[in-house]
């Protein structure tokens, strides 16, 4: 018998992947979690039937959440990751020696637990002594910490289920307040083919709060449309003003100093969404 | 009953789209052709069960085949399109007033016929008086024309079926000879996630023939992995030396003067394939 996992990315379109084995299928307190072994993408974590990460293509998302902001801020000592319980963003953050402490707040401890067990190449750095892992509500954490972080990264699920609040204007205001006076935040903001409205709304909201707002893209094959956007809000530093020749060459597979500026040059139809 | 078309992009991965209606399903002399109405992507042309183009996302591929080369060559008067019977590349070529004549050579007249009937927004310019449409063998046409074209665009299917020869070194040598002394060619060269070997091979072959070889990418949601590569070989003009501020703003949805250089900045794992 052939088993295939199909994610309906819209009502009438999806991706489908052949499955060798199901390691975990569990309704947690927050979402439907599955850890499956696919032939094409290796081990895959899904939440509410949406692909969160796979061993084969995870590097794109995790690198592109972490590095553009960390190479824009000149001294990112304190970093917060909201969501991201699989640990992939933390792994990339740990590549920056300037980071003294990174706090990860994920609402679902099961994501952390199963990622450590089944996704060791992704979650390995969650045990780094520079990392503090908190199982808790990122929205609350943001509102309880003022002037605390240099960089905040929002590695949320899509705006359904537990992550709805993480796309609200109140959340972005909370992030602004939780950042230091020269802080930067970045959030994954879905894809422009099926979620153009979301990108427009987030962009408008963030622009009302942050003086510098930039959007960049990356190709993530297992995410809807393969084209993902990230929205950066900054109080002081502009990623487009960074001297890319001064960025060191990290051990990465997608991000590079050369890509730092190019990633912000958007296809025209995306550019038009965030004008 | 719900009908879904599934393209197995690899043995163990694919995309799936809900189908409202099947207009055409026909074994032509060269391939299995289907024209179907999908809910997500509008009318879709498939050849041998592979998505060739859809009304919703076709602009990316067609703009990105045509404009980078046409804005690199200072005087592209004579253009050849090999394949591309749907007419999308020709439509973009016709946006360049410097082009006096564009020749399209597609081996399968049925693709042209059904595209005119079911994809009028894509095929409309095939009747432009500046266009000559030839139903014939592109490989032969190339070898029968020497020093004839300023720009040659290879809009082929994947390297299976009738297009196998269009990825051979002999074909690239033929293209070199069919180009004038300052000519440029561009070919679609598949995706780096599943076809890394192909990209490496083509790059190596083209570098042995053309002094200037550049690779660029675009996001095409309905193509495998969503990330597509294009390989450009040039005798004289370097796309990276183009003054992008002098590129006019065409009526496009993906390509822009701003994207001209950025599209050539590759994700690091792609960069490593073509070093």
Short mmCIF file of C-alpha atoms in Angstrom, two decimals, chain B:
data_model
loop_
_atom_site.label_atom_id
_atom_site.label_comp_id
_atom_site.label_asym_id
_atom_site.label_seq_id
_atom_site.Cartn_x
_atom_site.Cartn_y
_atom_site.Cartn_z
CA UNK B 1 -17.22 13.57 -8.04
CA UNK B 2 -14.06 15.60 -7.47
CA UNK B 3 -11.40 15.34 -10.14
CA UNK B 4 -7.82 16.19 -9.27
CA UNK B 5 -4.86 16.29 -11.64
CA UNK B 6 -1.65 15.20 -9.95
CA UNK B 7 1.77 15.77 -11.47
CA UNK B 8 4.37 13.51 -9.96
CA UNK B 9 7.29 15.89 -10.06
CA UNK B 10 9.50 13.13 -8.71
CA UNK B 11 8.73 9.49 -7.93
CA UNK B 12 7.64 10.45 -4.44
CA UNK B 13 6.44 14.06 -4.62
CA UNK B 14 3.97 16.06 -6.62
CA UNK B 15 1.40 18.80 -6.92
CA UNK B 16 -2.31 18.27 -7.19
CA UNK B 17 -4.97 20.60 -8.58
CA UNK B 18 -8.73 20.34 -8.62
CA UNK B 19 -10.11 20.16 -12.14
CA UNK B 20 -13.40 21.64 -13.29
CA UNK B 21 -13.31 20.55 -16.90
CA UNK B 22 -11.15 18.79 -19.45
CA UNK B 23 -11.15 20.58 -22.78
CA UNK B 24 -8.64 18.44 -24.66
CA UNK B 25 -6.84 15.20 -24.06
CA UNK B 26 -4.95 14.04 -27.12
CA UNK B 27 -1.95 11.99 -28.09
CA UNK B 28 -0.27 14.19 -30.69
CA UNK B 29 2.54 12.97 -32.93
CA UNK B 30 4.98 13.94 -30.21
CA UNK B 31 3.41 13.94 -26.79
CA UNK B 32 0.35 13.51 -24.61
CA UNK B 33 -1.36 16.92 -24.62
CA UNK B 34 -4.07 18.04 -22.22
CA UNK B 35 -5.85 21.34 -21.75
CA UNK B 36 -7.77 21.43 -18.46
CA UNK B 37 -9.60 23.99 -16.40
CA UNK B 38 -8.29 24.10 -12.83
CA UNK B 39 -9.92 26.05 -10.04
CA UNK B 40 -6.69 27.43 -8.60
CA UNK B 41 -4.65 28.21 -11.71
CA UNK B 42 -7.24 28.68 -14.43
CA UNK B 43 -6.68 26.95 -17.75
CA UNK B 44 -3.65 24.69 -17.66
CA UNK B 45 -1.67 23.11 -20.51
CA UNK B 46 0.09 19.84 -19.73
CA UNK B 47 2.40 17.79 -21.93
CA UNK B 48 3.19 14.21 -20.92
CA UNK B 49 1.44 14.96 -17.62
CA UNK B 50 3.78 17.84 -16.79
CA UNK B 51 2.44 21.36 -16.25
CA UNK B 52 3.64 23.57 -19.09
CA UNK B 53 1.75 26.73 -18.30
CA UNK B 54 -1.29 28.06 -16.46
CA UNK B 55 -3.20 31.28 -16.94
CA UNK B 56 -2.54 32.40 -13.36
CA UNK B 57 1.24 32.01 -13.11
CA UNK B 58 2.39 31.95 -16.74
CA UNK B 59 3.66 35.51 -16.58
CA UNK B 60 6.66 34.56 -14.46
CA UNK B 61 8.13 32.05 -16.85
CA UNK B 62 7.41 33.98 -20.02
CA UNK B 63 8.70 37.31 -18.74
CA UNK B 64 11.80 35.73 -17.28
CA UNK B 65 12.69 33.89 -20.47
CA UNK B 66 12.30 37.00 -22.60
CA UNK B 67 13.32 40.17 -20.81
CA UNK B 68 16.73 39.54 -19.22
CA UNK B 69 18.25 38.61 -22.60
CA UNK B 70 16.40 41.30 -24.57
CA UNK B 71 17.54 43.98 -22.13
CA UNK B 72 21.10 42.68 -22.24
CA UNK B 73 21.44 42.82 -26.02
CA UNK B 74 21.52 46.48 -27.12
CA UNK B 75 19.90 45.83 -30.49
CA UNK B 76 17.90 42.58 -30.57
CA UNK B 77 16.39 42.78 -34.06
CA UNK B 78 16.06 39.10 -34.90
CA UNK B 79 14.85 36.66 -32.28
CA UNK B 80 14.31 32.92 -32.41
CA UNK B 81 12.14 31.01 -29.97
CA UNK B 82 12.62 27.24 -29.98
CA UNK B 83 9.57 25.50 -28.54
CA UNK B 84 7.16 27.81 -26.76
CA UNK B 85 4.17 26.95 -28.95
CA UNK B 86 1.81 28.40 -26.35
CA UNK B 87 3.02 31.83 -27.47
CA UNK B 88 3.80 33.25 -24.04
CA UNK B 89 7.43 34.02 -24.73
CA UNK B 90 6.52 35.55 -28.09
CA UNK B 91 4.01 37.81 -26.33
CA UNK B 92 6.78 39.15 -24.11
CA UNK B 93 9.22 39.48 -27.02
CA UNK B 94 6.66 41.61 -28.83
CA UNK B 95 6.85 44.16 -25.99
CA UNK B 96 10.27 45.12 -27.35
CA UNK B 97 9.96 47.56 -30.25
CA UNK B 98 13.55 46.89 -31.33
CA UNK B 99 12.57 43.37 -32.35
CA UNK B 100 11.85 43.46 -36.06
CA UNK B 101 11.15 39.80 -36.46
CA UNK B 102 10.64 36.86 -34.13
CA UNK B 103 10.59 33.29 -35.43
CA UNK B 104 8.93 30.58 -33.39
CA UNK B 105 9.76 26.96 -34.18
CA UNK B 106 7.72 24.39 -32.29
CA UNK B 107 7.74 20.76 -33.28
CA UNK B 108 4.13 20.19 -32.26
CA UNK B 109 1.52 22.14 -34.21
CA UNK B 110 -1.17 20.90 -31.86
CA UNK B 111 0.33 22.91 -29.00
CA UNK B 112 0.01 26.05 -31.11
CA UNK B 113 -3.49 25.19 -32.29
CA UNK B 114 -4.93 24.45 -28.86
CA UNK B 115 -3.13 27.34 -27.20
CA UNK B 116 -4.70 29.76 -29.66
CA UNK B 117 -8.09 28.28 -28.87
CA UNK B 118 -7.91 27.83 -25.09
CA UNK B 119 -5.16 30.21 -23.98
CA UNK B 120 -5.90 33.40 -25.92
CA UNK B 121 -4.31 35.70 -23.30
CA UNK B 122 -1.06 33.77 -23.75
CA UNK B 123 -1.10 32.95 -27.47
CA UNK B 124 -2.58 36.20 -28.79
CA UNK B 125 0.62 37.62 -30.22
CA UNK B 126 1.34 34.59 -32.40
CA UNK B 127 -0.64 36.42 -35.08
CA UNK B 128 1.49 39.56 -34.79
CA UNK B 129 2.87 40.44 -38.25
CA UNK B 130 6.35 40.61 -36.74
CA UNK B 131 6.08 36.91 -35.85
CA UNK B 132 6.74 33.93 -38.10
CA UNK B 133 5.45 30.62 -36.77
CA UNK B 134 7.09 27.47 -38.05
CA UNK B 135 5.90 23.99 -37.14
CA UNK B 136 9.14 22.10 -37.29
CA UNK B 137 12.21 20.73 -35.61
CA UNK B 138 14.05 23.38 -33.60
CA UNK B 139 17.23 21.34 -33.55
CA UNK B 140 17.25 21.19 -37.36
CA UNK B 141 16.29 24.85 -37.71
CA UNK B 142 19.24 25.84 -35.55
CA UNK B 143 21.64 23.79 -37.63
CA UNK B 144 20.30 25.19 -40.89
CA UNK B 145 20.72 28.84 -39.89
CA UNK B 146 24.16 30.32 -39.35
CA UNK B 147 24.92 33.81 -38.08
CA UNK B 148 21.22 34.59 -38.25
CA UNK B 149 19.86 35.65 -34.87
CA UNK B 150 20.62 38.25 -32.23
CA UNK B 151 18.83 36.37 -29.46
CA UNK B 152 17.74 32.72 -29.25
CA UNK B 153 15.39 31.54 -26.52
CA UNK B 154 14.90 27.86 -25.77
CA UNK B 155 11.45 27.33 -24.29
CA UNK B 156 11.50 23.56 -24.22
CA UNK B 157 9.78 20.93 -22.18
CA UNK B 158 11.81 19.00 -19.66
CA UNK B 159 14.56 16.77 -21.04
CA UNK B 160 12.30 13.81 -21.70
CA UNK B 161 10.39 13.05 -24.88
CA UNK B 162 10.89 15.34 -27.86
CA UNK B 163 13.09 17.82 -25.99
CA UNK B 164 15.99 15.52 -25.10
CA UNK B 165 18.19 16.90 -27.87
CA UNK B 166 17.56 20.44 -26.68
CA UNK B 167 19.74 19.83 -23.65
CA UNK B 168 22.69 18.37 -25.60
CA UNK B 169 26.05 20.02 -26.11
CA UNK B 170 25.62 19.69 -29.87
CA UNK B 171 22.53 21.83 -29.61
CA UNK B 172 24.34 24.57 -27.72
CA UNK B 173 27.09 24.53 -30.32
CA UNK B 174 24.42 24.86 -33.00
CA UNK B 175 22.94 27.80 -31.14
CA UNK B 176 26.36 29.43 -30.98
CA UNK B 177 26.70 29.11 -34.73
CA UNK B 178 23.15 30.31 -35.40
CA UNK B 179 23.79 33.47 -33.40
CA UNK B 180 25.41 36.56 -34.82
CA UNK B 181 28.83 37.58 -33.53
CA UNK B 182 27.36 39.39 -30.53
CA UNK B 183 24.41 37.06 -29.97
CA UNK B 184 22.86 35.80 -26.73
CA UNK B 185 20.87 32.70 -25.95
CA UNK B 186 18.83 31.72 -22.94
CA UNK B 187 17.32 28.37 -22.03
CA UNK B 188 15.13 27.13 -19.24
CA UNK B 189 17.25 24.70 -17.27
CA UNK B 190 14.88 23.13 -14.75
CA UNK B 191 15.09 23.27 -10.96
CA UNK B 192 17.98 22.89 -8.55
CA UNK B 193 16.15 20.76 -5.96
CA UNK B 194 15.47 17.71 -8.11
CA UNK B 195 17.65 18.31 -11.17
CA UNK B 196 20.94 19.57 -9.79
CA UNK B 197 22.88 17.24 -12.09
CA UNK B 198 21.21 18.67 -15.17
CA UNK B 199 22.03 22.25 -14.17
CA UNK B 200 25.66 21.33 -13.54
CA UNK B 201 25.98 19.50 -16.86
CA UNK B 202 24.35 22.24 -18.91
CA UNK B 203 26.45 24.86 -17.19
CA UNK B 204 29.66 22.99 -17.89
CA UNK B 205 28.69 22.39 -21.54
CA UNK B 206 27.66 25.98 -22.19
CA UNK B 207 30.82 27.33 -20.54
CA UNK B 208 32.91 25.36 -23.03
CA UNK B 209 31.18 27.17 -25.89
CA UNK B 210 30.24 30.67 -24.71
CA UNK B 211 32.63 33.16 -23.11
CA UNK B 212 29.94 34.61 -20.84
CA UNK B 213 27.59 32.26 -18.98
CA UNK B 214 25.13 33.42 -16.32
CA UNK B 215 22.36 31.66 -14.43
CA UNK B 216 19.32 33.28 -12.90
CA UNK B 217 16.23 32.11 -11.03
CA UNK B 218 12.53 32.83 -10.76
CA UNK B 219 9.67 31.48 -8.67
CA UNK B 220 7.17 29.47 -10.71
CA UNK B 221 4.63 27.92 -8.32
CA UNK B 222 3.38 25.17 -10.65
CA UNK B 223 6.85 23.98 -11.67
CA UNK B 224 8.74 21.44 -9.54
CA UNK B 225 10.05 23.01 -6.31
CA UNK B 226 8.78 26.45 -7.31
CA UNK B 227 12.33 27.57 -8.13
CA UNK B 228 13.32 27.64 -11.77
CA UNK B 229 16.69 28.28 -13.34
CA UNK B 230 17.55 29.86 -16.65
CA UNK B 231 20.97 29.66 -18.26
CA UNK B 232 22.20 32.46 -20.48
CA UNK B 233 25.14 32.15 -22.85
CA UNK B 234 26.48 35.27 -24.48
CA UNK B 235 29.21 36.03 -27.00
CA UNK B 236 29.78 39.64 -26.02
CA UNK B 237 27.29 41.29 -23.67
CA UNK B 238 27.21 40.51 -19.98
CA UNK B 239 23.78 40.81 -18.32
CA UNK B 240 25.54 41.83 -15.12
CA UNK B 241 27.07 44.84 -16.84
CA UNK B 242 23.72 46.23 -17.93
CA UNK B 243 22.83 49.66 -16.59
CA UNK B 244 19.51 48.74 -15.00
CA UNK B 245 18.55 52.39 -14.52
CA UNK B 246 18.31 52.62 -18.32
CA UNK B 247 15.86 49.71 -18.61
CA UNK B 248 12.35 50.97 -19.31
CA UNK B 249 9.46 49.86 -17.10
CA UNK B 250 7.46 47.43 -19.24
CA UNK B 251 3.96 46.19 -18.56
CA UNK B 252 5.09 43.16 -16.56
CA UNK B 253 4.12 41.43 -13.34
CA UNK B 254 7.35 39.70 -12.35
CA UNK B 255 10.35 41.17 -14.19
CA UNK B 256 11.34 44.72 -13.41
CA UNK B 257 14.45 46.82 -14.03
CA UNK B 258 15.16 46.41 -10.31
CA UNK B 259 15.02 42.63 -10.59
CA UNK B 260 17.35 42.49 -13.59
CA UNK B 261 20.49 42.13 -11.46
CA UNK B 262 18.91 40.58 -8.39
CA UNK B 263 17.61 37.57 -10.34
CA UNK B 264 21.22 36.57 -11.05
CA UNK B 265 22.10 36.44 -7.36
CA UNK B 266 21.58 32.79 -6.57
CA UNK B 267 20.85 30.93 -3.37
CA UNK B 268 24.17 29.55 -2.18
CA UNK B 269 23.35 25.91 -2.99
CA UNK B 270 22.47 26.93 -6.55
CA UNK B 271 25.55 29.14 -6.82
CA UNK B 272 27.63 26.11 -5.87
CA UNK B 273 26.15 24.11 -8.77
CA UNK B 274 27.36 26.56 -11.39
CA UNK B 275 30.64 27.80 -9.97
#
